[in-house]
C-alpha positions as MATLAB code, in Angstrom:
seq = 'MTGNSAERAFVGSFTSAGGLGVTAAAVDRETGALTLLGSTDAVPDPSFLAVGPREGGTVLYAVGESAPGVAAAFAVDDGLPTLLGPARAVDGDAPTHLALAANHLVTANYASGSVTALPVLADGALGAAASVLRHEGSGPDAGRQEAPHAHQVLADPSGNWLVSVDLGTDSVRVCALDPATGALSLHGETALRPGTGPRHLAFHPSGALVYVLGELEPTLTVCRWDAAAGRLDVLGETPVLPEHETAGRTARTYPSEVVVARDGRFLWTANRGHDSISVFTLDESGEKAALVATVGCGGRWPRDLTLDPSGQWLYAANEHSGNVSWFAVDAETGIPRHAGSVEVPAASGFPSRRPTATAPGQ';
ca = [
     -12.776   25.900   66.542;
     -12.185   29.481   66.549;
     -13.768   32.806   67.723;
     -17.067   34.051   68.742;
     -17.940   36.372   65.989;
     -15.792   35.248   63.325;
     -17.795   31.975   63.121;
     -15.143   30.200   61.285;
     -13.506   26.738   61.609;
     -10.496   25.381   59.857;
      -9.689   21.812   58.997;
      -6.315   20.390   58.092;
      -6.112   17.353   55.604;
      -3.230   15.344   54.047;
      -2.835   16.162   50.575;
      -0.674   13.269   49.922;
      -3.847   11.435   50.249;
      -6.307   13.445   48.251;
      -6.841   16.170   50.995;
      -7.439   19.590   50.220;
      -4.793   21.270   52.813;
      -5.881   23.819   54.965;
     -10.091   24.201   54.581;
     -11.996   27.251   56.184;
     -15.661   26.422   57.225;
     -18.576   28.693   58.614;
     -19.793   27.774   61.835;
     -23.642   27.723   62.521;
     -23.660   28.080   66.157;
     -27.305   26.972   66.551;
     -26.954   23.686   64.816;
     -23.268   22.982   65.082;
     -23.161   22.577   61.226;
     -20.065   23.437   58.904;
     -20.266   24.822   55.496;
     -17.159   24.609   53.691;
     -15.985   28.066   52.167;
     -12.636   27.182   50.483;
      -8.967   25.766   51.074;
      -5.475   25.939   50.154;
      -2.654   23.534   49.451;
       0.119   25.938   50.164;
       1.628   23.804   52.612;
       1.826   20.034   52.416;
       0.090   17.582   54.818;
      -1.159   20.311   57.157;
      -2.184   17.472   59.710;
      -2.716   19.832   62.965;
      -3.506   23.692   63.068;
      -3.243   26.400   66.066;
      -4.602   29.778   66.179;
      -3.377   33.042   67.431;
      -3.875   36.553   67.736;
      -2.310   39.161   65.499;
      -2.821   43.003   65.584;
      -6.364   43.721   64.290;
      -6.887   40.019   63.466;
      -6.284   36.296   63.648;
      -3.181   33.980   62.361;
      -3.861   30.013   61.923;
      -0.739   28.110   61.943;
      -0.168   24.762   60.379;
       2.536   22.114   60.352;
       3.618   20.582   57.278;
       3.744   16.823   58.106;
       6.756   16.063   55.651;
      10.282   15.108   55.339;
      11.630   17.714   55.956;
       8.881   19.237   57.808;
       7.674   22.689   57.942;
       5.232   25.380   59.880;
       3.518   28.294   58.208;
       1.290   30.980   59.145;
      -1.945   32.230   57.701;
      -3.774   35.113   57.852;
      -7.637   34.647   57.925;
      -9.134   37.711   58.587;
     -11.613   37.261   55.650;
     -12.234   33.824   56.683;
     -10.431   32.114   53.923;
      -6.554   31.133   54.755;
      -3.495   33.151   52.826;
       0.083   32.665   53.456;
       1.799   35.095   55.911;
       5.306   34.768   55.218;
       7.452   31.913   53.660;
       6.645   28.543   55.379;
       9.639   27.742   57.796;
      11.506   24.536   58.029;
      11.589   23.215   61.514;
      14.803   21.205   61.236;
      13.039   17.735   61.777;
      10.977   15.365   60.074;
       7.152   14.896   60.039;
       5.860   17.324   62.635;
       2.489   16.323   63.857;
       1.673   18.883   66.633;
       2.247   22.595   67.316;
       1.605   25.128   70.109;
       2.273   28.853   70.889;
       4.331   29.686   73.913;
       6.118   32.775   74.787;
       6.025   34.377   71.329;
       7.272   31.269   69.643;
       5.622   28.626   67.929;
       6.740   25.125   69.040;
       6.523   21.974   67.050;
       6.605   18.100   67.797;
       8.371   16.314   65.472;
       7.631   12.629   65.197;
       9.975   11.050   62.681;
      13.007   13.126   64.033;
      11.976   12.707   67.749;
      12.589   16.617   68.533;
      10.907   19.746   69.642;
      11.500   22.639   67.499;
      10.948   26.510   68.459;
      10.373   29.233   65.593;
      10.000   32.929   66.570;
       6.509   34.586   66.031;
       7.069   37.987   64.174;
       5.353   41.036   64.779;
       2.995   40.470   61.996;
       2.170   36.839   63.124;
       4.698   35.188   60.599;
       7.361   32.915   61.377;
      10.944   33.427   61.484;
      13.530   30.657   61.101;
      13.827   28.071   63.650;
      15.694   29.153   66.824;
      16.344   25.836   68.457;
      15.695   22.258   68.303;
      15.722   19.801   71.556;
      16.031   16.305   70.601;
      14.640   13.602   72.229;
      16.321   10.424   73.604;
      15.373    6.661   74.342;
      12.924    3.874   72.945;
      10.210    1.758   74.079;
       9.666   -2.099   73.856;
       7.415   -1.971   70.794;
       9.906   -2.687   68.292;
       7.893   -1.599   65.450;
       7.061    1.634   66.518;
       9.363    2.293   69.470;
      12.619    1.818   68.140;
      13.271    5.718   68.484;
      12.010    8.827   70.173;
       8.803    9.898   68.540;
       7.638   13.195   69.680;
       4.017   13.494   68.924;
       2.438   16.333   70.743;
       3.953   19.566   72.480;
       1.687   21.783   74.938;
       2.165   25.085   76.857;
       0.919   24.292   80.365;
      -1.879   26.570   81.743;
       0.556   28.645   83.879;
       2.380   29.635   81.016;
       5.792   28.477   82.588;
       6.719   25.214   80.853;
       6.281   23.195   77.643;
       5.334   19.618   77.681;
       6.003   17.280   74.992;
       4.454   13.754   74.577;
       6.611   11.170   73.211;
       5.276    7.887   71.819;
       8.360    6.109   71.312;
      10.101    6.504   74.851;
       6.786    6.046   76.796;
       7.280    9.439   78.575;
       6.161   12.962   78.856;
       9.085   15.547   78.928;
       8.912   19.271   80.755;
      10.947   21.493   78.815;
      11.744   25.607   79.591;
      11.529   27.879   76.483;
      13.429   31.354   76.719;
      11.170   33.864   75.283;
      14.244   35.971   74.157;
      16.360   33.414   72.204;
      13.877   30.361   71.585;
      16.211   28.236   73.239;
      14.480   24.879   74.531;
      16.092   23.064   77.511;
      14.920   19.876   79.074;
      13.801   20.404   82.754;
      12.419   16.828   83.850;
      10.926   13.681   82.348;
       8.167   11.177   83.497;
       7.830    7.738   82.499;
       4.809    6.065   81.895;
       3.871    2.297   81.862;
       6.025    0.909   79.073;
       4.735    0.089   75.775;
       1.279    2.713   76.079;
       2.833    4.726   73.684;
       1.541    8.172   74.696;
       0.444   10.417   72.026;
      -1.616   13.246   73.340;
      -2.353   14.753   76.790;
      -5.085   17.279   77.950;
      -5.019   19.484   81.254;
      -7.823   19.593   83.768;
      -9.461   23.074   83.961;
      -7.880   23.530   87.342;
      -4.192   23.323   85.802;
      -3.403   20.625   88.414;
      -4.255   17.440   86.838;
      -3.094   15.950   83.301;
      -4.607   13.152   81.310;
      -2.308   11.488   78.871;
      -3.696    8.929   76.226;
      -2.169    5.989   74.972;
      -2.027    5.177   71.352;
      -0.418    1.745   71.366;
      -2.451    0.427   74.318;
      -5.898    2.442   74.585;
      -5.426    3.832   77.968;
      -6.008    7.098   79.821;
      -3.175    7.780   82.494;
      -4.194   10.404   85.189;
      -1.333   12.548   86.437;
      -0.696   15.177   88.925;
       0.682   18.309   87.460;
       2.634   20.672   89.671;
       3.257   23.994   87.960;
       5.674   25.441   90.281;
       8.139   22.745   90.378;
       7.104   21.773   86.766;
       6.742   18.428   87.743;
       4.325   15.617   86.403;
       3.493   12.330   88.626;
       1.165    9.705   87.714;
      -1.707    8.429   89.756;
      -3.485    5.956   87.965;
      -4.559    4.111   84.614;
      -7.856    3.273   83.087;
      -8.954    1.555   79.767;
     -10.746    3.787   77.222;
     -12.934    1.138   75.697;
     -14.996   -1.676   78.336;
     -14.028   -5.211   78.299;
     -16.665   -6.589   76.772;
     -16.207   -4.508   73.556;
     -12.701   -5.296   73.373;
     -13.039   -9.110   74.102;
     -12.157  -11.271   71.187;
     -11.416   -8.342   68.791;
      -8.736   -9.194   66.252;
      -8.507   -5.438   65.131;
      -6.205   -3.005   67.251;
      -7.644    0.291   68.479;
      -5.374    3.185   68.570;
      -6.814    6.454   70.330;
      -5.794    9.544   68.975;
      -7.076   12.384   70.974;
      -8.476   13.351   74.301;
     -10.512   16.523   75.067;
     -11.752   17.613   78.528;
     -14.548   19.951   79.070;
     -14.393   23.405   80.215;
     -16.207   22.719   83.396;
     -14.212   19.627   84.290;
     -17.210   17.364   84.361;
     -16.367   15.135   81.167;
     -13.918   13.558   79.144;
     -13.640   12.334   75.673;
     -11.473   10.400   73.362;
     -11.290    9.361   69.907;
     -10.675    6.003   69.088;
      -9.380    4.688   65.673;
     -10.210    1.338   64.556;
     -12.893    1.119   67.123;
     -14.320    4.094   65.287;
     -15.613    5.512   68.506;
     -15.866    8.217   70.995;
     -15.311    7.361   74.570;
     -16.970    9.387   77.111;
     -15.472    9.647   80.852;
     -17.125   11.347   83.828;
     -14.613   13.018   86.021;
     -15.025   13.235   89.837;
     -14.871   16.420   91.776;
     -11.271   16.258   92.342;
     -10.647   15.220   88.700;
      -8.515   12.108   89.908;
     -11.146    9.372   88.824;
     -12.097    8.882   85.339;
     -15.340    6.809   84.834;
     -16.070    5.454   81.523;
     -19.954    5.592   81.006;
     -20.376    5.267   77.166;
     -19.112    4.855   73.627;
     -20.976    6.160   70.568;
     -19.829    5.924   67.212;
     -17.453    8.719   65.591;
     -19.949    9.366   62.414;
     -16.882    8.234   60.222;
     -13.799    6.004   60.182;
     -10.475    6.551   61.872;
     -11.114    9.548   63.882;
      -7.858   11.471   64.007;
      -8.822   14.512   65.928;
     -11.585   15.636   68.462;
     -12.464   19.147   69.123;
     -14.935   20.931   71.570;
     -16.550   24.071   70.362;
     -15.909   27.053   72.614;
     -19.451   26.927   73.641;
     -19.146   23.374   74.938;
     -22.314   22.395   73.121;
     -20.663   20.785   70.155;
     -18.005   18.294   69.693;
     -16.288   17.657   66.190;
     -14.553   14.538   65.121;
     -12.283   14.566   62.028;
     -12.471   11.303   60.638;
      -9.425   10.549   58.095;
     -10.329    7.317   56.132;
     -14.011    8.150   55.646;
     -12.856   11.738   54.650;
     -15.417   13.578   56.639;
     -15.738   15.934   59.808;
     -18.903   15.008   61.912;
     -20.539   17.373   64.738;
     -22.239   15.961   67.939;
     -24.728   17.701   70.338;
     -23.215   17.238   73.745;
     -25.888   16.348   76.600;
     -25.111   18.879   79.337;
     -26.338   16.352   82.095;
     -24.420   13.249   80.739;
     -21.602   14.510   78.357;
     -22.862   11.762   75.701;
     -22.580   13.179   72.441;
     -25.529   12.765   69.704;
     -24.603   12.749   66.014;
     -26.143   15.636   64.366;
     -24.560   15.917   61.085;
     -21.121   15.864   58.946;
     -19.510   17.472   56.092;
     -17.156   15.729   53.069;
     -13.380   16.705   53.852;
     -11.178   14.353   52.454;
      -8.290   12.830   54.543;
      -9.319   15.167   57.411;
      -6.820   15.228   60.342;
      -7.467   17.970   62.821;
      -8.408   21.403   63.440;
      -7.501   23.922   66.626;
      -8.261   22.817   69.868;
      -8.680   26.412   71.264;
     -10.247   29.950   70.210;
      -7.454   32.761   69.700;
      -5.392   33.522   72.899;
      -2.257   35.863   73.604;
       0.929   33.716   73.372;
       1.874   32.798   76.950;
       4.408   35.112   78.538;
       6.048   31.963   80.135;
       9.962   31.116   81.098;
];
C-alpha cells in the first residue's frame, strides 16, 4: 500500500498464469476497499513490487520473475503505472523480491541463488546491474534445496546492511552494499534449522529483533539483530499453525509472508495450502511470539500479506483463487475480520511499505 494522500495501491500478478501484470487500485481508507483502475503487462510476471520516491512523485519498482530475470521502474504520479526507462537484466533467473538501499535497487534471484544491485538514477529509472553476489550451499530437501535459492532481500532498519533469506541453504546472509559502486560483499551468515526452508523475514519496530518464516516447515524463528555488528542470532522457534489443525493433514502448508504490527504487539503470517492467516501476539520484549488464532485468507494460496500504513487493514493476495482480500484488524486482539475482496487474476504481491527515501547505508 502506498501513501496517505495518493490513495493508491499496486498489485503484482503472474502474466504467465493469466495475470494482468501490475494493477493500480484506488483505496477507500474508511472501508479498506480496493477499486481497480488499470494495469500494464510491460514486464513479465511482476511477482513483487516496492515503492520509492522521486522528485515530485513516486516510483514503483517490480521484478520480472522470468529467466533471465529483469527489474523495472514505473512512474505512478497519475495513478497508473508507466515504464520509466527500460527494464534491466538482473543477471540472474527468477527474481522474487526487491528492496531499495543506498541509492540502489537490490533483487533476490531465486533460481540462480544470487542477489543483484542496480543503481537508481536521478529520475528514478534503473541503470544496468552493478554487481551480483552469488550464494553457495544446499539443504536436506533434495527437491527444493539442491542449490541456493535467494527468496528475499531487505535493508535493515539502520540502513547499514542488507539481509538476504535463502530457502535453499537454510540461512540468512548479511551483506554490505557500497553506495558509490554498487558492489555487494558478504559480511556474515546465520544458519537456521536444516530443512525449514526460510522464505521471508520481518523486523520488529525496535530494530533489535527479526522474525524468519519457514516455507518448507511452517515455523517462525525469532532472532536477535545486532545492527552495530551486523549479526543475527537465533533465539527460538515456534509453529505457525496449531497442532490440532495440522494433525492428520496430508496436504502440506507452505507459509509465504510475515508482517509485524507497527506498534510491535502483533504478527501475522500467510499460509498457503492451509489457506489461512495466523495471528500472533508479541510480548513487550518482542522475543516471545504466541499463536492466538488462525482465520481464512479469503481465497486460495495467499502469496503475499500487506498491512495498510494506518494499521487498520490487512490485505492478502490470493494467487490461485485470483483475488485480493482485505481484513479489518481488531485493535485489541490483532485478529483480522474479512471485509471484502476484488478479483485480481494470479495475484502475487504488493508493496509492503509507503514510499521512503533510500537508506543512506553502507
